């Protein structure tokens, strides 16, 4: 009995540590997504089209520009992009910033996200692809998961597609059964089934995120989470 309890605790610690590391890694990969970088680049180019004298505000998670419109003889607000707390494009609400300041912030924002793409996303895909080729073909399911994460994050930038808790519990149960030498399906059988459940969960989550109020706006703006 004590041995079973020890195996259960070991499985829980091992899987939880892996899950937390995976959450951090997926968060970073989502921040450096090519869709987000592309949205930042397009918004940066749009800044040049704004009238001179435009000022910028970061309010309620959105970056907006206020510029004088001679046709209506009043100030007009231009909604630019959604931002989060960890973004260079977020600052104290209510404080106006000039265009030069915002351009510098856009350069910083694009640089660190491009750095994540080059130094995190690309190496991760490269390592997993090498493991699939040189170590074990079952690593291909991890590669499929990473590719699906990239595709879904492209549809819902900043959506946060992570492994659901019940799937983490399922992993703990499998590792426990394996460590305790109890019956469990082989990894060759369990891996594709588990990968299928994960992909279905991600697709379901993506559908829910796109169906939320404001989801259409979210698909047109980058989430700098």
mmCIF file with all atom_site columns, N, CA and C in Angstrom, residues 39 42 62 80-82 154-157 206-223:
data_model
loop_
_atom_site.group_PDB
_atom_site.id
_atom_site.type_symbol
_atom_site.label_atom_id
_atom_site.label_alt_id
_atom_site.label_comp_id
_atom_site.label_asym_id
_atom_site.label_entity_id
_atom_site.label_seq_id
_atom_site.pdbx_PDB_ins_code
_atom_site.Cartn_x
_atom_site.Cartn_y
_atom_site.Cartn_z
_atom_site.occupancy
_atom_site.B_iso_or_equiv
_atom_site.pdbx_formal_charge
_atom_site.auth_seq_id
_atom_site.auth_comp_id
_atom_site.auth_asym_id
_atom_site.auth_atom_id
_atom_site.pdbx_PDB_model_num
ATOM 1  N N  . UNK A 1 39  ? 0.092   41.430 -36.937 1.00 0.00 ? 39  UNK A N  1
ATOM 2  C CA . UNK A 1 39  ? -0.872  42.459 -36.535 1.00 0.00 ? 39  UNK A CA 1
ATOM 3  C C  . UNK A 1 39  ? -0.158  43.693 -35.995 1.00 0.00 ? 39  UNK A C  1
ATOM 4  N N  . UNK A 1 42  ? 1.218   45.590 -39.008 1.00 0.00 ? 42  UNK A N  1
ATOM 5  C CA . UNK A 1 42  ? 0.181   46.320 -39.757 1.00 0.00 ? 42  UNK A CA 1
ATOM 6  C C  . UNK A 1 42  ? -0.296  47.550 -38.982 1.00 0.00 ? 42  UNK A C  1
ATOM 7  N N  . UNK A 1 62  ? -6.933  48.338 -24.273 1.00 0.00 ? 62  UNK A N  1
ATOM 8  C CA . UNK A 1 62  ? -6.919  48.703 -25.690 1.00 0.00 ? 62  UNK A CA 1
ATOM 9  C C  . UNK A 1 62  ? -6.070  49.945 -25.898 1.00 0.00 ? 62  UNK A C  1
ATOM 10 N N  . UNK A 1 80  ? -7.032  50.902 -32.076 1.00 0.00 ? 80  UNK A N  1
ATOM 11 C CA . UNK A 1 80  ? -5.902  50.327 -32.792 1.00 0.00 ? 80  UNK A CA 1
ATOM 12 C C  . UNK A 1 80  ? -5.683  48.844 -32.517 1.00 0.00 ? 80  UNK A C  1
ATOM 13 N N  . UNK A 1 81  ? -5.508  48.490 -31.253 1.00 0.00 ? 81  UNK A N  1
ATOM 14 C CA . UNK A 1 81  ? -5.106  47.119 -30.957 1.00 0.00 ? 81  UNK A CA 1
ATOM 15 C C  . UNK A 1 81  ? -5.378  46.809 -29.493 1.00 0.00 ? 81  UNK A C  1
ATOM 16 N N  . UNK A 1 82  ? -5.654  45.537 -29.203 1.00 0.00 ? 82  UNK A N  1
ATOM 17 C CA . UNK A 1 82  ? -5.819  45.108 -27.814 1.00 0.00 ? 82  UNK A CA 1
ATOM 18 C C  . UNK A 1 82  ? -4.455  44.841 -27.194 1.00 0.00 ? 82  UNK A C  1
ATOM 19 N N  . UNK A 1 154 ? -3.483  31.141 -34.058 1.00 0.00 ? 154 UNK A N  1
ATOM 20 C CA . UNK A 1 154 ? -3.595  32.071 -35.177 1.00 0.00 ? 154 UNK A CA 1
ATOM 21 C C  . UNK A 1 154 ? -5.025  32.528 -35.413 1.00 0.00 ? 154 UNK A C  1
ATOM 22 N N  . UNK A 1 155 ? -6.002  31.637 -35.164 1.00 0.00 ? 155 UNK A N  1
ATOM 23 C CA . UNK A 1 155 ? -7.407  32.007 -35.304 1.00 0.00 ? 155 UNK A CA 1
ATOM 24 C C  . UNK A 1 155 ? -7.890  32.848 -34.134 1.00 0.00 ? 155 UNK A C  1
ATOM 25 N N  . UNK A 1 156 ? -7.385  32.567 -32.955 1.00 0.00 ? 156 UNK A N  1
ATOM 26 C CA . UNK A 1 156 ? -7.790  33.306 -31.746 1.00 0.00 ? 156 UNK A CA 1
ATOM 27 C C  . UNK A 1 156 ? -6.521  33.773 -31.042 1.00 0.00 ? 156 UNK A C  1
ATOM 28 N N  . UNK A 1 157 ? -5.894  34.887 -31.489 1.00 0.00 ? 157 UNK A N  1
ATOM 29 C CA . UNK A 1 157 ? -4.648  35.337 -30.874 1.00 0.00 ? 157 UNK A CA 1
ATOM 30 C C  . UNK A 1 157 ? -4.807  35.540 -29.372 1.00 0.00 ? 157 UNK A C  1
ATOM 31 N N  . UNK A 1 206 ? -11.348 26.720 -28.603 1.00 0.00 ? 206 UNK A N  1
ATOM 32 C CA . UNK A 1 206 ? -11.293 27.747 -29.639 1.00 0.00 ? 206 UNK A CA 1
ATOM 33 C C  . UNK A 1 206 ? -12.671 28.179 -30.088 1.00 0.00 ? 206 UNK A C  1
ATOM 34 N N  . UNK A 1 207 ? -13.583 27.228 -30.213 1.00 0.00 ? 207 UNK A N  1
ATOM 35 C CA . UNK A 1 207 ? -14.958 27.562 -30.589 1.00 0.00 ? 207 UNK A CA 1
ATOM 36 C C  . UNK A 1 207 ? -15.605 28.459 -29.548 1.00 0.00 ? 207 UNK A C  1
ATOM 37 N N  . UNK A 1 208 ? -15.384 28.143 -28.259 1.00 0.00 ? 208 UNK A N  1
ATOM 38 C CA . UNK A 1 208 ? -15.968 28.956 -27.186 1.00 0.00 ? 208 UNK A CA 1
ATOM 39 C C  . UNK A 1 208 ? -15.388 30.366 -27.176 1.00 0.00 ? 208 UNK A C  1
ATOM 40 N N  . UNK A 1 209 ? -14.081 30.476 -27.415 1.00 0.00 ? 209 UNK A N  1
ATOM 41 C CA . UNK A 1 209 ? -13.441 31.792 -27.407 1.00 0.00 ? 209 UNK A CA 1
ATOM 42 C C  . UNK A 1 209 ? -13.944 32.658 -28.557 1.00 0.00 ? 209 UNK A C  1
ATOM 43 N N  . UNK A 1 210 ? -14.129 32.064 -29.713 1.00 0.00 ? 210 UNK A N  1
ATOM 44 C CA . UNK A 1 210 ? -14.616 32.829 -30.868 1.00 0.00 ? 210 UNK A CA 1
ATOM 45 C C  . UNK A 1 210 ? -16.077 33.216 -30.721 1.00 0.00 ? 210 UNK A C  1
ATOM 46 N N  . UNK A 1 211 ? -16.820 32.453 -29.909 1.00 0.00 ? 211 UNK A N  1
ATOM 47 C CA . UNK A 1 211 ? -18.245 32.727 -29.731 1.00 0.00 ? 211 UNK A CA 1
ATOM 48 C C  . UNK A 1 211 ? -18.512 33.751 -28.644 1.00 0.00 ? 211 UNK A C  1
ATOM 49 N N  . UNK A 1 212 ? -17.489 34.120 -27.880 1.00 0.00 ? 212 UNK A N  1
ATOM 50 C CA . UNK A 1 212 ? -17.709 35.088 -26.802 1.00 0.00 ? 212 UNK A CA 1
ATOM 51 C C  . UNK A 1 212 ? -18.052 36.458 -27.372 1.00 0.00 ? 212 UNK A C  1
ATOM 52 N N  . UNK A 1 213 ? -18.796 37.290 -26.593 1.00 0.00 ? 213 UNK A N  1
ATOM 53 C CA . UNK A 1 213 ? -19.048 38.666 -27.027 1.00 0.00 ? 213 UNK A CA 1
ATOM 54 C C  . UNK A 1 213 ? -17.727 39.396 -27.225 1.00 0.00 ? 213 UNK A C  1
ATOM 55 N N  . UNK A 1 214 ? -17.610 40.097 -28.342 1.00 0.00 ? 214 UNK A N  1
ATOM 56 C CA . UNK A 1 214 ? -16.372 40.788 -28.645 1.00 0.00 ? 214 UNK A CA 1
ATOM 57 C C  . UNK A 1 214 ? -15.348 39.911 -29.318 1.00 0.00 ? 214 UNK A C  1
ATOM 58 N N  . UNK A 1 215 ? -15.716 38.659 -29.583 1.00 0.00 ? 215 UNK A N  1
ATOM 59 C CA . UNK A 1 215 ? -14.772 37.747 -30.209 1.00 0.00 ? 215 UNK A CA 1
ATOM 60 C C  . UNK A 1 215 ? -14.364 38.185 -31.604 1.00 0.00 ? 215 UNK A C  1
ATOM 61 N N  . UNK A 1 216 ? -15.309 38.763 -32.352 1.00 0.00 ? 216 UNK A N  1
ATOM 62 C CA . UNK A 1 216 ? -14.981 39.217 -33.697 1.00 0.00 ? 216 UNK A CA 1
ATOM 63 C C  . UNK A 1 216 ? -13.934 40.311 -33.652 1.00 0.00 ? 216 UNK A C  1
ATOM 64 N N  . UNK A 1 217 ? -14.071 41.210 -32.678 1.00 0.00 ? 217 UNK A N  1
ATOM 65 C CA . UNK A 1 217 ? -13.067 42.256 -32.537 1.00 0.00 ? 217 UNK A CA 1
ATOM 66 C C  . UNK A 1 217 ? -11.731 41.669 -32.137 1.00 0.00 ? 217 UNK A C  1
ATOM 67 N N  . UNK A 1 218 ? -11.803 40.639 -31.302 1.00 0.00 ? 218 UNK A N  1
ATOM 68 C CA . UNK A 1 218 ? -10.558 40.011 -30.865 1.00 0.00 ? 218 UNK A CA 1
ATOM 69 C C  . UNK A 1 218 ? -9.813  39.352 -32.011 1.00 0.00 ? 218 UNK A C  1
ATOM 70 N N  . UNK A 1 219 ? -10.541 38.860 -33.007 1.00 0.00 ? 219 UNK A N  1
ATOM 71 C CA . UNK A 1 219 ? -9.885  38.234 -34.139 1.00 0.00 ? 219 UNK A CA 1
ATOM 72 C C  . UNK A 1 219 ? -9.255  39.263 -35.063 1.00 0.00 ? 219 UNK A C  1
ATOM 73 N N  . UNK A 1 220 ? -9.640  40.528 -34.905 1.00 0.00 ? 220 UNK A N  1
ATOM 74 C CA . UNK A 1 220 ? -9.062  41.556 -35.754 1.00 0.00 ? 220 UNK A CA 1
ATOM 75 C C  . UNK A 1 220 ? -7.965  42.321 -35.053 1.00 0.00 ? 220 UNK A C  1
ATOM 76 N N  . UNK A 1 221 ? -7.682  41.962 -33.804 1.00 0.00 ? 221 UNK A N  1
ATOM 77 C CA . UNK A 1 221 ? -6.663  42.692 -33.057 1.00 0.00 ? 221 UNK A CA 1
ATOM 78 C C  . UNK A 1 221 ? -5.753  41.712 -32.345 1.00 0.00 ? 221 UNK A C  1
ATOM 79 N N  . UNK A 1 222 ? -4.527  42.107 -32.149 1.00 0.00 ? 222 UNK A N  1
ATOM 80 C CA . UNK A 1 222 ? -3.570  41.230 -31.467 1.00 0.00 ? 222 UNK A CA 1
ATOM 81 C C  . UNK A 1 222 ? -3.762  41.307 -29.976 1.00 0.00 ? 222 UNK A C  1
ATOM 82 N N  . UNK A 1 223 ? -3.608  40.183 -29.326 1.00 0.00 ? 223 UNK A N  1
ATOM 83 C CA . UNK A 1 223 ? -3.711  40.111 -27.881 1.00 0.00 ? 223 UNK A CA 1
ATOM 84 C C  . UNK A 1 223 ? -2.300  40.098 -27.331 1.00 0.00 ? 223 UNK A C  1
#
